[in-house]
Amino acid sequence: MPKQRVLFTASEVFPFAKSGGLADVAYSLPRALSSIYDVHVMLPLYQWIDREQFGIKALGEPFTVVMGGVKYLVEIFGCTYRGLEYRFVYTSLLCDRAFLYGTAESAYDDNALRFALFNRAIVSYVRQERYDIIHLNDWQSALIALWIYEDKTIETKTLYTIHNLAYQGIFDASVLQKIGIDDRYFTMDGLEFYGEVNFMKAGIAYADCITTVSPTYAKEILTPAFGCGLEGFLRYHHHKLVGIVNGIDTEHFSPLTDKALIAPYQDTTGKLTNKEAYLKEIGLEGKEKALFIFIARFTWQKGMDILIDALPKLASSECNIAILGEGEMKYHEPLKRLVAGYKNMHLTFGYDESLSHRMYAAADFLFMPSLFEPCGLNQMIAMQYGTIPLVHHTGGLADTVKDVNFFDETSEDGYGIVFSEPSRDAFIRAFVRALALYQDKTTYNEVIQHNMQCDFSWKESANAYHKLYQTMI
Ligand code: GLC
């Protein structure tokens, strides 16, 4: 029997386009499902994607999509990358930009139109190409659920995954007409949200199933503290909501085979070589001191305010601290100023995949003081690389990291330092515990060895998606 067909749609997919964890999941989950399904991954063909390098070719003739009475020329492209099939939507309005969604200062003001067009193009495409399931991700592909629900000729089932409820795609009500959505959907049980249009509501209301990226987050988003105004709406639809924790691509993130590393390793001795090399690279001294890293988008979600408040205190302890990331401008200056004042801190602005691998390999601890975290991937990557995460007990962090006080070497869970309040003081107390653990070399080494052997792969979670797909088809 031929495999059932799945179309996985996302606005960013590693290695073509990436701003956050969605891109990693859009790379690795389809791969994990591809032994069972015939999976195609679909994204915009942004102008920076190198068509030649990836062998991206036009599939068929350009066609016209009409949206809000305006005609747009659309082309579908395709390539095979590392054994998986990719499909791209090219249309000038969507793709000919320097960035995905806008600059660090502001989002593009026509994002509603851009991503609605991406969704319209995909709906036209699936009228020709039959898929059993379309797996939609975040607000940028949420309207597909509505348009497929409306179009009785398409039999495809839709699954909508929420990676982060804080980004809902909220726009002025005037966009409805431009994207060709009838006013009758502008209601409380449709797309209306405090007088504006909310794209994510389309995914929640019209998809056949909804998932989010961890079981704890699936519960949290039903409450006012985490629901970002959609808690009531989600509670109404919660019979079709499931939390499935993300995995990581354990082939890509393997300290033993990682090509980005000076010295691949499988134990703490091997880790030390990487630590020495990295400290040298960034000009910090003291390989015997604990090295803490922070790798994230600089946004409030990631606990930037807590981190910045706590840094002077942390940096005055016996340790090294290295930070990698970029994001909201308001964090750039204070960070730069702080780091300049200490000999044991280092800051790299930007995003550099290979550098991040070297940092995971070098570090002893990873900071993740996120205020909320739908899943979080960095804590799993860290544990795989023998780096102990310090995490706030929330969302996927709560589901993937158990506190070292309860360390049980026979368990399949990964361990780290877990704190329950997202505050500067709780974070500093966790840091003090980390330093103490670092001194207790026997326990410290046991925890690292244990974490490195844990299975953070997609195996179980891909199976959970598979079971869910089967209930839908
Ligand atoms: C978003 C969330 C993050 C999650 C990722 C992938 O970036 O903020 O917690 O791990 O999506 O699902």
Tab-separated table of C-alpha atoms in Angstrom, residues 14-228:
chain	number	residue	atom	x	y	z
A	14	PHE	CA	15.896	24.822	8.893
A	15	PRO	CA	18.243	25.148	6.970
A	16	PHE	CA	16.358	27.404	4.520
A	17	ALA	CA	15.009	29.996	6.954
A	18	LYS	CA	15.206	30.178	10.708
A	19	SER	CA	14.361	32.624	13.466
A	20	GLY	CA	13.476	30.211	16.247
A	21	GLY	CA	12.575	26.705	17.365
A	22	LEU	CA	9.773	26.348	14.830
A	23	ALA	CA	12.400	26.041	12.085
A	24	ASP	CA	14.111	23.163	13.921
A	25	VAL	CA	10.862	21.317	14.501
A	26	ALA	CA	9.843	21.857	10.870
A	27	TYR	CA	13.138	20.257	9.913
A	28	SER	CA	13.171	17.335	12.301
A	29	LEU	CA	9.552	16.225	12.871
A	30	PRO	CA	8.783	15.602	9.158
A	31	ARG	CA	12.016	13.602	8.983
A	32	ALA	CA	10.948	11.472	11.931
A	33	LEU	CA	7.551	10.875	10.279
A	34	SER	CA	8.965	10.082	6.865
A	35	SER	CA	9.452	6.378	7.551
A	36	ILE	CA	5.670	6.059	7.922
A	37	TYR	CA	4.329	8.832	5.678
A	38	ASP	CA	5.106	10.394	2.353
A	39	VAL	CA	5.875	13.833	3.806
A	40	HIS	CA	6.304	17.106	1.908
A	41	VAL	CA	7.429	20.224	3.747
A	42	MET	CA	6.192	23.529	2.357
A	43	LEU	CA	7.554	27.032	2.991
A	44	PRO	CA	7.990	30.367	1.199
A	45	LEU	CA	10.879	30.593	-1.255
A	46	TYR	CA	12.457	33.624	0.437
A	47	GLN	CA	14.891	35.524	-1.756
A	48	TRP	CA	17.963	34.474	0.234
A	49	ILE	CA	17.376	30.751	-0.257
A	50	ASP	CA	20.032	29.603	-2.692
A	51	ARG	CA	18.152	27.817	-5.482
A	52	GLU	CA	21.299	26.426	-7.023
A	53	GLN	CA	22.834	25.126	-3.799
A	54	PHE	CA	19.682	23.167	-2.944
A	55	GLY	CA	18.781	22.234	-6.522
A	56	ILE	CA	15.430	24.009	-6.252
A	57	LYS	CA	13.437	23.722	-9.493
A	58	ALA	CA	10.086	25.059	-10.705
A	59	LEU	CA	7.308	22.474	-10.645
A	60	GLY	CA	4.821	23.220	-13.397
A	61	GLU	CA	3.693	26.564	-14.727
A	62	PRO	CA	3.088	29.766	-12.742
A	63	PHE	CA	-0.559	30.324	-11.872
A	64	THR	CA	-2.751	33.118	-10.608
A	65	VAL	CA	-4.248	33.321	-7.155
A	66	VAL	CA	-7.025	35.799	-6.570
A	67	MET	CA	-7.297	37.243	-3.106
A	68	GLY	CA	-9.588	40.119	-2.180
A	69	GLY	CA	-10.190	40.789	-5.880
A	70	VAL	CA	-6.449	41.195	-6.633
A	71	LYS	CA	-4.499	38.765	-8.825
A	72	TYR	CA	-1.120	37.457	-7.663
A	73	LEU	CA	1.269	35.363	-9.714
A	74	VAL	CA	2.427	32.270	-7.834
A	75	GLU	CA	4.966	29.567	-8.627
A	76	ILE	CA	5.561	26.281	-6.858
A	77	PHE	CA	9.135	25.029	-6.592
A	78	GLY	CA	10.575	21.833	-5.185
A	79	CYS	CA	13.736	20.050	-4.147
A	80	THR	CA	14.919	16.992	-2.298
A	81	TYR	CA	17.127	17.795	0.656
A	82	ARG	CA	18.769	15.023	2.667
A	83	GLY	CA	16.181	12.550	1.413
A	84	LEU	CA	13.097	14.626	2.176
A	85	GLU	CA	10.816	16.444	-0.276
A	86	TYR	CA	10.441	20.214	0.036
A	87	ARG	CA	7.898	22.425	-1.716
A	88	PHE	CA	8.202	26.200	-1.946
A	89	VAL	CA	5.736	28.943	-2.661
A	90	TYR	CA	7.215	31.804	-4.629
A	91	THR	CA	5.272	35.006	-5.013
A	92	SER	CA	7.013	38.345	-5.002
A	93	LEU	CA	4.993	40.001	-2.237
A	94	LEU	CA	5.788	37.176	0.180
A	95	CYS	CA	9.363	36.342	-0.740
A	96	ASP	CA	11.280	39.381	-1.971
A	97	ARG	CA	12.300	40.708	1.446
A	98	ALA	CA	15.520	40.924	3.426
A	99	PHE	CA	13.979	39.302	6.541
A	100	LEU	CA	11.321	36.770	7.449
A	101	TYR	CA	8.879	38.976	9.351
A	102	GLY	CA	10.580	42.372	9.636
A	103	THR	CA	13.527	44.069	11.331
A	104	ALA	CA	14.438	44.075	15.041
A	105	GLU	CA	12.589	47.418	15.311
A	106	SER	CA	9.335	46.524	13.622
A	107	ALA	CA	7.403	43.888	11.707
A	108	TYR	CA	6.582	44.444	8.010
A	109	ASP	CA	3.254	46.218	7.801
A	110	ASP	CA	1.899	43.896	5.130
A	111	ASN	CA	2.546	40.601	6.939
A	112	ALA	CA	-1.183	39.835	7.027
A	113	LEU	CA	-1.313	40.017	3.262
A	114	ARG	CA	1.989	38.187	2.758
A	115	PHE	CA	1.093	35.167	4.843
A	116	ALA	CA	-2.560	35.086	3.772
A	117	LEU	CA	-1.204	34.808	0.236
A	118	PHE	CA	1.142	32.008	1.315
A	119	ASN	CA	-1.935	30.189	2.692
A	120	ARG	CA	-4.081	30.897	-0.382
A	121	ALA	CA	-1.356	29.546	-2.648
A	122	ILE	CA	-1.110	26.362	-0.589
A	123	VAL	CA	-4.864	25.832	-0.738
A	124	SER	CA	-4.745	26.168	-4.552
A	125	TYR	CA	-1.850	23.717	-4.618
A	126	VAL	CA	-3.660	21.082	-2.542
A	127	ARG	CA	-6.628	21.234	-4.894
A	128	GLN	CA	-4.289	19.674	-7.469
A	129	GLU	CA	-2.173	17.522	-5.167
A	130	ARG	CA	-3.999	15.182	-2.862
A	131	TYR	CA	-2.792	14.996	0.750
A	132	ASP	CA	-4.386	13.007	3.558
A	133	ILE	CA	-3.240	15.422	6.241
A	134	ILE	CA	-2.068	19.006	6.209
A	135	HIS	CA	-0.072	19.817	9.293
A	136	LEU	CA	-0.176	23.592	9.896
A	137	ASN	CA	2.125	25.511	12.198
A	138	ASP	CA	1.617	28.809	14.015
A	139	TRP	CA	-0.372	31.839	12.817
A	140	GLN	CA	1.476	32.036	9.492
A	141	SER	CA	-0.356	28.964	8.198
A	142	ALA	CA	-3.540	29.123	10.295
A	143	LEU	CA	-5.861	30.488	7.587
A	144	ILE	CA	-5.403	27.263	5.612
A	145	ALA	CA	-7.636	25.586	8.202
A	146	LEU	CA	-10.459	28.010	7.469
A	147	TRP	CA	-10.109	27.824	3.699
A	148	ILE	CA	-10.018	24.031	3.690
A	149	TYR	CA	-12.990	23.870	6.029
A	150	GLU	CA	-14.860	26.130	3.601
A	151	ASP	CA	-13.886	24.262	0.445
A	152	LYS	CA	-15.999	21.131	0.346
A	153	THR	CA	-14.037	19.757	-2.643
A	154	ILE	CA	-10.876	19.242	-0.554
A	155	GLU	CA	-10.988	16.165	1.616
A	156	THR	CA	-7.740	16.745	3.485
A	157	LYS	CA	-7.796	16.792	7.270
A	158	THR	CA	-6.040	19.605	9.086
A	159	LEU	CA	-3.908	19.526	12.210
A	160	TYR	CA	-2.871	22.850	13.698
A	161	THR	CA	0.188	23.089	15.957
A	162	ILE	CA	0.703	26.041	18.281
A	163	HIS	CA	4.394	26.629	18.941
A	164	ASN	CA	3.912	29.862	20.807
A	165	LEU	CA	0.630	31.441	21.784
A	166	ALA	CA	2.294	34.806	22.304
A	167	TYR	CA	2.427	35.317	18.528
A	168	GLN	CA	-1.105	35.182	17.146
A	169	GLY	CA	-0.996	37.256	13.978
A	170	ILE	CA	-3.312	40.078	15.058
A	171	PHE	CA	-4.132	42.730	12.461
A	172	ASP	CA	-6.447	45.611	11.786
A	173	ALA	CA	-9.957	44.521	10.774
A	174	SER	CA	-9.510	46.185	7.385
A	175	VAL	CA	-7.250	43.312	6.236
A	176	LEU	CA	-10.234	40.945	6.049
A	177	GLN	CA	-11.408	42.420	2.808
A	178	LYS	CA	-7.873	42.453	1.334
A	179	ILE	CA	-7.379	38.778	2.092
A	180	GLY	CA	-10.816	37.898	0.826
A	181	ILE	CA	-12.384	36.570	4.014
A	182	ASP	CA	-16.096	37.114	4.359
A	183	ASP	CA	-17.407	39.329	7.144
A	184	ARG	CA	-19.425	36.456	8.490
A	185	TYR	CA	-16.185	35.066	9.965
A	186	PHE	CA	-15.623	38.301	11.867
A	187	THR	CA	-17.348	37.061	15.011
A	188	MET	CA	-16.275	35.986	18.477
A	189	ASP	CA	-16.364	32.310	17.522
A	190	GLY	CA	-14.480	33.115	14.305
A	191	LEU	CA	-11.538	35.459	13.677
A	192	GLU	CA	-12.609	38.533	15.640
A	193	PHE	CA	-10.411	39.435	18.619
A	194	TYR	CA	-11.117	42.652	20.520
A	195	GLY	CA	-12.152	44.415	17.331
A	196	GLU	CA	-9.183	43.097	15.324
A	197	VAL	CA	-8.522	40.043	13.187
A	198	ASN	CA	-6.660	37.138	14.773
A	199	PHE	CA	-5.185	34.575	12.341
A	200	MET	CA	-4.414	32.023	15.048
A	201	LYS	CA	-8.110	31.828	15.889
A	202	ALA	CA	-8.690	30.395	12.395
A	203	GLY	CA	-6.385	27.477	13.195
A	204	ILE	CA	-8.004	26.866	16.564
A	205	ALA	CA	-11.579	27.140	15.313
A	206	TYR	CA	-11.405	25.319	11.980
A	207	ALA	CA	-8.631	22.703	12.176
A	208	ASP	CA	-9.754	19.148	12.875
A	209	CYS	CA	-7.173	18.761	15.639
A	210	ILE	CA	-4.914	21.103	17.587
A	211	THR	CA	-1.632	20.278	19.250
A	212	THR	CA	0.822	22.287	21.206
A	213	VAL	CA	4.412	21.432	21.936
A	214	SER	CA	4.284	20.029	25.471
A	215	PRO	CA	1.627	18.576	27.802
A	216	THR	CA	2.263	21.203	30.508
A	217	TYR	CA	1.895	24.073	28.026
A	218	ALA	CA	-1.342	22.472	26.766
A	219	LYS	CA	-2.719	22.904	30.305
A	220	GLU	CA	-1.153	26.299	30.938
A	221	ILE	CA	-2.708	27.945	27.879
A	222	LEU	CA	-6.181	27.275	29.241
A	223	THR	CA	-5.441	29.733	32.072
A	224	PRO	CA	-5.393	33.564	32.013
A	225	ALA	CA	-1.707	33.654	33.038
A	226	PHE	CA	-0.583	31.851	29.841
A	227	GLY	CA	-3.568	32.058	27.497
A	228	CYS	CA	-2.659	35.464	25.996
